[in-house]
CSV table of C-alpha atoms in Angstrom, one decimal:
chain,number,residue,atom,x,y,z
A,1,UNK,CA,98.9,132.3,121.2
A,2,UNK,CA,99.8,131.8,125.0
A,3,UNK,CA,96.8,129.5,125.5
A,4,UNK,CA,97.8,127.5,122.3
A,5,UNK,CA,101.2,127.0,123.5
A,6,UNK,CA,99.9,126.0,127.2
A,7,UNK,CA,97.6,123.2,125.5
A,8,UNK,CA,100.2,122.1,123.4
A,9,UNK,CA,102.5,121.6,126.4
A,10,UNK,CA,100.0,119.6,128.2
A,11,UNK,CA,99.2,117.5,125.0
A,12,UNK,CA,103.1,116.7,124.8
A,13,UNK,CA,103.4,115.8,128.4
A,14,UNK,CA,100.3,113.6,128.0
A,15,UNK,CA,101.7,111.8,125.3
A,16,UNK,CA,105.4,111.3,126.4
A,17,UNK,CA,104.6,110.4,129.9
A,18,UNK,CA,101.9,107.9,129.4
A,19,UNK,CA,100.7,106.2,132.4
A,20,UNK,CA,103.0,108.7,134.5
A,21,UNK,CA,100.6,111.5,133.4
A,22,UNK,CA,97.7,109.9,135.3
A,23,UNK,CA,97.6,112.1,138.3
A,24,UNK,CA,96.9,114.9,136.2
A,25,UNK,CA,94.6,113.2,133.8
A,26,UNK,CA,91.1,114.3,135.3
A,27,UNK,CA,92.1,117.9,135.9
A,28,UNK,CA,93.5,118.6,132.5
A,29,UNK,CA,90.7,116.5,130.7
A,30,UNK,CA,88.2,119.1,132.4
A,31,UNK,CA,90.5,122.0,131.4
A,32,UNK,CA,90.8,121.1,127.9
A,33,UNK,CA,87.5,119.4,126.5
A,34,UNK,CA,85.6,122.6,126.9
A,35,UNK,CA,88.3,124.2,124.5
A,36,UNK,CA,87.3,121.7,121.9
A,37,UNK,CA,84.9,124.7,120.9
A,38,UNK,CA,87.2,127.3,121.3
A,39,UNK,CA,86.5,129.5,118.4
A,40,UNK,CA,89.0,132.3,118.9
A,41,UNK,CA,92.2,130.0,117.9
A,42,UNK,CA,92.5,127.1,115.7
A,43,UNK,CA,95.6,125.8,117.5
A,44,UNK,CA,94.0,125.9,120.9
A,45,UNK,CA,91.2,123.6,119.4
A,46,UNK,CA,93.6,121.4,117.5
A,47,UNK,CA,95.9,121.0,120.6
A,48,UNK,CA,92.7,120.1,122.8
A,49,UNK,CA,91.4,117.7,120.4
A,50,UNK,CA,95.1,115.9,120.0
A,51,UNK,CA,95.1,115.4,123.8
A,52,UNK,CA,92.1,113.2,124.0
A,53,UNK,CA,93.6,109.9,123.1
A,54,UNK,CA,96.6,110.5,125.1
A,55,UNK,CA,94.6,111.4,128.2
A,56,UNK,CA,92.2,108.4,127.6
A,57,UNK,CA,95.4,106.0,127.3
A,58,UNK,CA,96.7,107.3,130.4
A,59,UNK,CA,93.6,106.3,132.5
A,60,UNK,CA,93.5,103.2,130.6
A,61,UNK,CA,97.1,102.1,131.4
A,62,UNK,CA,96.8,102.9,135.0
A,63,UNK,CA,93.8,100.7,135.1
A,64,UNK,CA,95.5,97.9,133.4
A,65,UNK,CA,98.6,98.2,135.6
A,66,UNK,CA,96.6,98.3,139.0
A,67,UNK,CA,93.2,96.7,139.5
A,68,UNK,CA,91.9,96.7,136.2
A,69,UNK,CA,88.9,98.6,137.2
A,70,UNK,CA,87.8,100.7,134.3
A,71,UNK,CA,85.0,102.6,135.9
A,72,UNK,CA,87.3,105.9,135.8
A,73,UNK,CA,88.2,105.4,132.1
A,74,UNK,CA,84.6,105.1,131.2
A,75,UNK,CA,83.6,108.3,133.0
A,76,UNK,CA,86.3,109.7,131.2
A,77,UNK,CA,85.1,108.8,127.8
A,78,UNK,CA,81.3,109.5,128.9
A,79,UNK,CA,82.5,113.1,129.5
A,80,UNK,CA,84.8,113.4,126.4
A,81,UNK,CA,82.4,111.9,123.8
A,82,UNK,CA,79.5,114.3,123.7
A,83,UNK,CA,81.7,117.3,123.7
A,84,UNK,CA,83.9,115.7,120.9
A,85,UNK,CA,80.6,115.0,118.8
A,86,UNK,CA,79.3,118.4,119.5
A,87,UNK,CA,82.6,120.0,118.5
A,88,UNK,CA,82.8,118.1,115.4
A,89,UNK,CA,79.3,119.1,114.3
A,90,UNK,CA,80.2,122.9,114.5
A,91,UNK,CA,84.1,122.7,113.1
A,92,UNK,CA,84.7,124.7,110.1
A,93,UNK,CA,88.5,123.8,109.8
A,94,UNK,CA,89.0,120.9,107.8
A,95,UNK,CA,92.2,119.7,109.3
A,96,UNK,CA,90.7,120.0,112.9
A,97,UNK,CA,87.8,118.0,111.7
A,98,UNK,CA,90.0,115.4,110.5
A,99,UNK,CA,91.9,115.5,113.9
A,100,UNK,CA,88.5,115.0,115.6
A,101,UNK,CA,87.5,112.1,113.5
A,102,UNK,CA,91.0,110.4,114.1
A,103,UNK,CA,90.8,110.9,117.7
A,104,UNK,CA,87.1,109.5,117.5
A,105,UNK,CA,88.6,106.0,116.0
A,106,UNK,CA,91.8,105.9,118.2
A,107,UNK,CA,89.8,106.3,121.2
A,108,UNK,CA,87.0,103.8,120.1
A,109,UNK,CA,89.9,101.1,119.1
A,110,UNK,CA,91.6,101.7,122.8
A,111,UNK,CA,88.5,101.0,124.6
A,112,UNK,CA,87.2,98.1,122.7
A,113,UNK,CA,84.2,96.3,122.6
A,114,UNK,CA,84.2,95.7,126.6
A,115,UNK,CA,84.1,99.6,127.0
A,116,UNK,CA,82.0,100.7,124.2
A,117,UNK,CA,78.3,100.7,125.0
A,118,UNK,CA,75.4,100.6,122.3
A,119,UNK,CA,74.7,104.1,123.2
A,120,UNK,CA,78.2,104.9,122.1
A,121,UNK,CA,78.2,103.4,118.8
A,122,UNK,CA,74.9,104.9,118.0
A,123,UNK,CA,76.4,108.5,118.8
A,124,UNK,CA,79.5,107.4,116.8
A,125,UNK,CA,77.4,106.1,113.8
A,126,UNK,CA,75.2,109.7,113.9
A,127,UNK,CA,78.4,111.7,114.1
A,128,UNK,CA,79.7,109.8,110.9
A,129,UNK,CA,76.5,110.0,109.1
A,130,UNK,CA,76.1,113.9,110.1
A,131,UNK,CA,80.1,114.3,108.8
A,132,UNK,CA,79.2,112.6,105.5
A,133,UNK,CA,76.2,114.6,104.7
A,134,UNK,CA,78.1,118.0,105.4
A,135,UNK,CA,81.0,116.7,103.3
A,136,UNK,CA,78.4,115.9,100.3
A,137,UNK,CA,76.8,119.5,100.8
A,138,UNK,CA,80.3,121.2,100.5
A,139,UNK,CA,81.1,118.9,97.5
A,140,UNK,CA,77.7,119.9,95.8
A,141,UNK,CA,78.1,123.5,96.5
A,142,UNK,CA,81.9,123.2,95.0
A,143,UNK,CA,80.7,121.7,91.7
A,144,UNK,CA,77.8,124.3,91.6
A,145,UNK,CA,80.2,127.3,92.2
A,146,UNK,CA,82.6,126.2,89.4
A,147,UNK,CA,79.7,125.3,86.9
A,148,UNK,CA,78.2,128.7,87.2
A,149,UNK,CA,81.7,130.5,87.0
A,150,UNK,CA,82.3,130.6,83.3
A,151,UNK,CA,85.1,132.9,83.9
A,152,UNK,CA,87.1,130.6,86.3
A,153,UNK,CA,91.0,131.4,86.5
A,154,UNK,CA,94.0,129.4,87.3
A,155,UNK,CA,94.1,130.8,90.6
A,156,UNK,CA,90.4,129.6,91.2
A,157,UNK,CA,91.1,126.3,90.0
A,158,UNK,CA,93.9,125.8,92.3
A,159,UNK,CA,92.1,127.0,95.3
A,160,UNK,CA,89.3,124.4,94.3
A,161,UNK,CA,92.1,121.7,94.1
A,162,UNK,CA,93.4,122.5,97.6
A,163,UNK,CA,90.0,122.5,99.1
A,164,UNK,CA,89.4,118.7,97.3
A,165,UNK,CA,92.5,117.7,98.8
A,166,UNK,CA,91.6,118.4,102.3
A,167,UNK,CA,88.1,117.2,101.8
A,168,UNK,CA,89.6,113.9,100.7
A,169,UNK,CA,91.6,113.8,104.0
A,170,UNK,CA,88.1,114.2,105.8
A,171,UNK,CA,86.7,111.4,103.6
A,172,UNK,CA,89.6,109.1,104.6
A,173,UNK,CA,89.0,109.9,108.3
A,174,UNK,CA,85.3,109.0,108.0
A,175,UNK,CA,86.1,105.8,106.2
A,176,UNK,CA,88.9,105.1,109.1
A,177,UNK,CA,85.9,105.5,111.9
A,178,UNK,CA,83.5,103.5,110.1
A,179,UNK,CA,86.3,100.9,109.6
A,180,UNK,CA,87.5,100.5,113.1
A,181,UNK,CA,84.0,99.7,114.6
A,182,UNK,CA,83.5,96.1,112.6
A,183,UNK,CA,87.1,95.4,113.6
A,184,UNK,CA,86.2,96.0,117.1
A,185,UNK,CA,82.7,94.3,117.2
A,186,UNK,CA,82.8,91.7,114.6
A,187,UNK,CA,79.4,90.6,113.6
A,188,UNK,CA,77.7,92.4,116.2
A,189,UNK,CA,78.3,95.6,114.6
A,190,UNK,CA,76.2,94.4,111.3
A,191,UNK,CA,72.7,95.9,112.5
A,192,UNK,CA,74.4,99.3,112.9
A,193,UNK,CA,76.8,99.0,109.6
A,194,UNK,CA,73.0,98.9,107.7
A,195,UNK,CA,72.4,102.3,108.9
A,196,UNK,CA,75.4,103.6,107.2
A,197,UNK,CA,75.3,102.0,103.8
A,198,UNK,CA,73.9,105.3,102.4
A,199,UNK,CA,77.6,106.5,102.4
A,200,UNK,CA,79.2,103.5,100.3
A,201,UNK,CA,76.0,103.8,98.1
A,202,UNK,CA,76.9,107.5,97.3
A,203,UNK,CA,80.4,107.0,97.0
A,204,UNK,CA,80.2,104.0,94.5
A,205,UNK,CA,78.2,105.8,91.9
A,206,UNK,CA,80.0,105.8,88.5
A,207,UNK,CA,80.1,109.6,88.1
A,208,UNK,CA,82.2,109.9,91.5
A,209,UNK,CA,85.9,110.7,91.5
A,210,UNK,CA,88.1,107.8,91.7
A,211,UNK,CA,89.3,108.8,95.1
A,212,UNK,CA,85.5,108.5,96.3
A,213,UNK,CA,84.9,105.0,94.6
A,214,UNK,CA,88.3,103.9,96.5
A,215,UNK,CA,87.0,104.9,99.8
A,216,UNK,CA,83.5,103.2,99.2
A,217,UNK,CA,85.5,99.9,98.3
A,218,UNK,CA,87.2,100.2,101.4
A,219,UNK,CA,84.3,100.7,103.8
A,220,UNK,CA,82.3,97.6,102.0
A,221,UNK,CA,85.8,95.5,102.4
A,222,UNK,CA,86.0,96.2,106.1
A,223,UNK,CA,82.2,95.3,106.6
A,224,UNK,CA,82.8,92.4,104.8
A,225,UNK,CA,85.9,91.4,106.3
A,226,UNK,CA,85.3,91.4,109.8
A,227,UNK,CA,81.6,90.7,109.6
A,228,UNK,CA,82.1,87.0,109.8
A,229,UNK,CA,79.6,86.4,107.1
A,230,UNK,CA,76.8,88.3,108.6
A,231,UNK,CA,77.1,91.2,105.9
A,232,UNK,CA,77.3,88.7,102.9
A,233,UNK,CA,73.5,88.8,102.2
A,234,UNK,CA,73.8,92.6,102.0
A,235,UNK,CA,76.8,92.6,99.3
A,236,UNK,CA,74.8,91.7,96.2
A,237,UNK,CA,73.7,95.2,95.4
A,238,UNK,CA,77.5,96.3,95.4
A,239,UNK,CA,78.7,93.7,93.0
A,240,UNK,CA,78.2,95.5,90.2
A,241,UNK,CA,79.5,98.9,91.5
A,242,UNK,CA,82.5,97.4,92.8
A,243,UNK,CA,83.2,95.8,89.4
A,244,UNK,CA,82.4,99.1,87.6
A,245,UNK,CA,84.8,100.9,90.3
């Protein structure tokens, strides 16, 4: 509990002080990033996760207000990203998973096309695919459990509904990560987007829940809107599912 409180205090300082927190950014980052996988307390992991964007923003703001040298910002991101993606792969708390995905698209948006490298984009896309695969596996297991239990009671139904609500939040954050990338890179993101099409393909199936189909439409919408025509030739297979949705 004390560790969680301390981490939350650091998060609050970084958030409220902004650039003023810069002198402490490197030390605090090296303290908090390893705690992304702190398995003994969800509050510690959550506070460490929430701190990523404020810390990166403080470094970015300092660079912008001084010599515009982004070398430290990039080195900070290169330290954060692998740890964040590794923690995301193992996280079993849906709320914290949502927060990790949120930090991913917030940091990517802050850095923009000038500071995100092709390696960064590939790593983010792989993480999104992995998160969606895990989402699908949990969904299938949940459906199978409900179908196999002929004596499911009201309490179990309520529990399943709560799980579905948490999963919807995860799916929404996955879509936000995907959607931020064409906004940042425009048509240059289209080759990477083609690797992610299995996600809207699955979500737009007529048997999926309305929320899933809505998210699938949002993903396609972002790819079309910000690709400046480079995605149009890949749009035809989605016309019928979009109409049916």
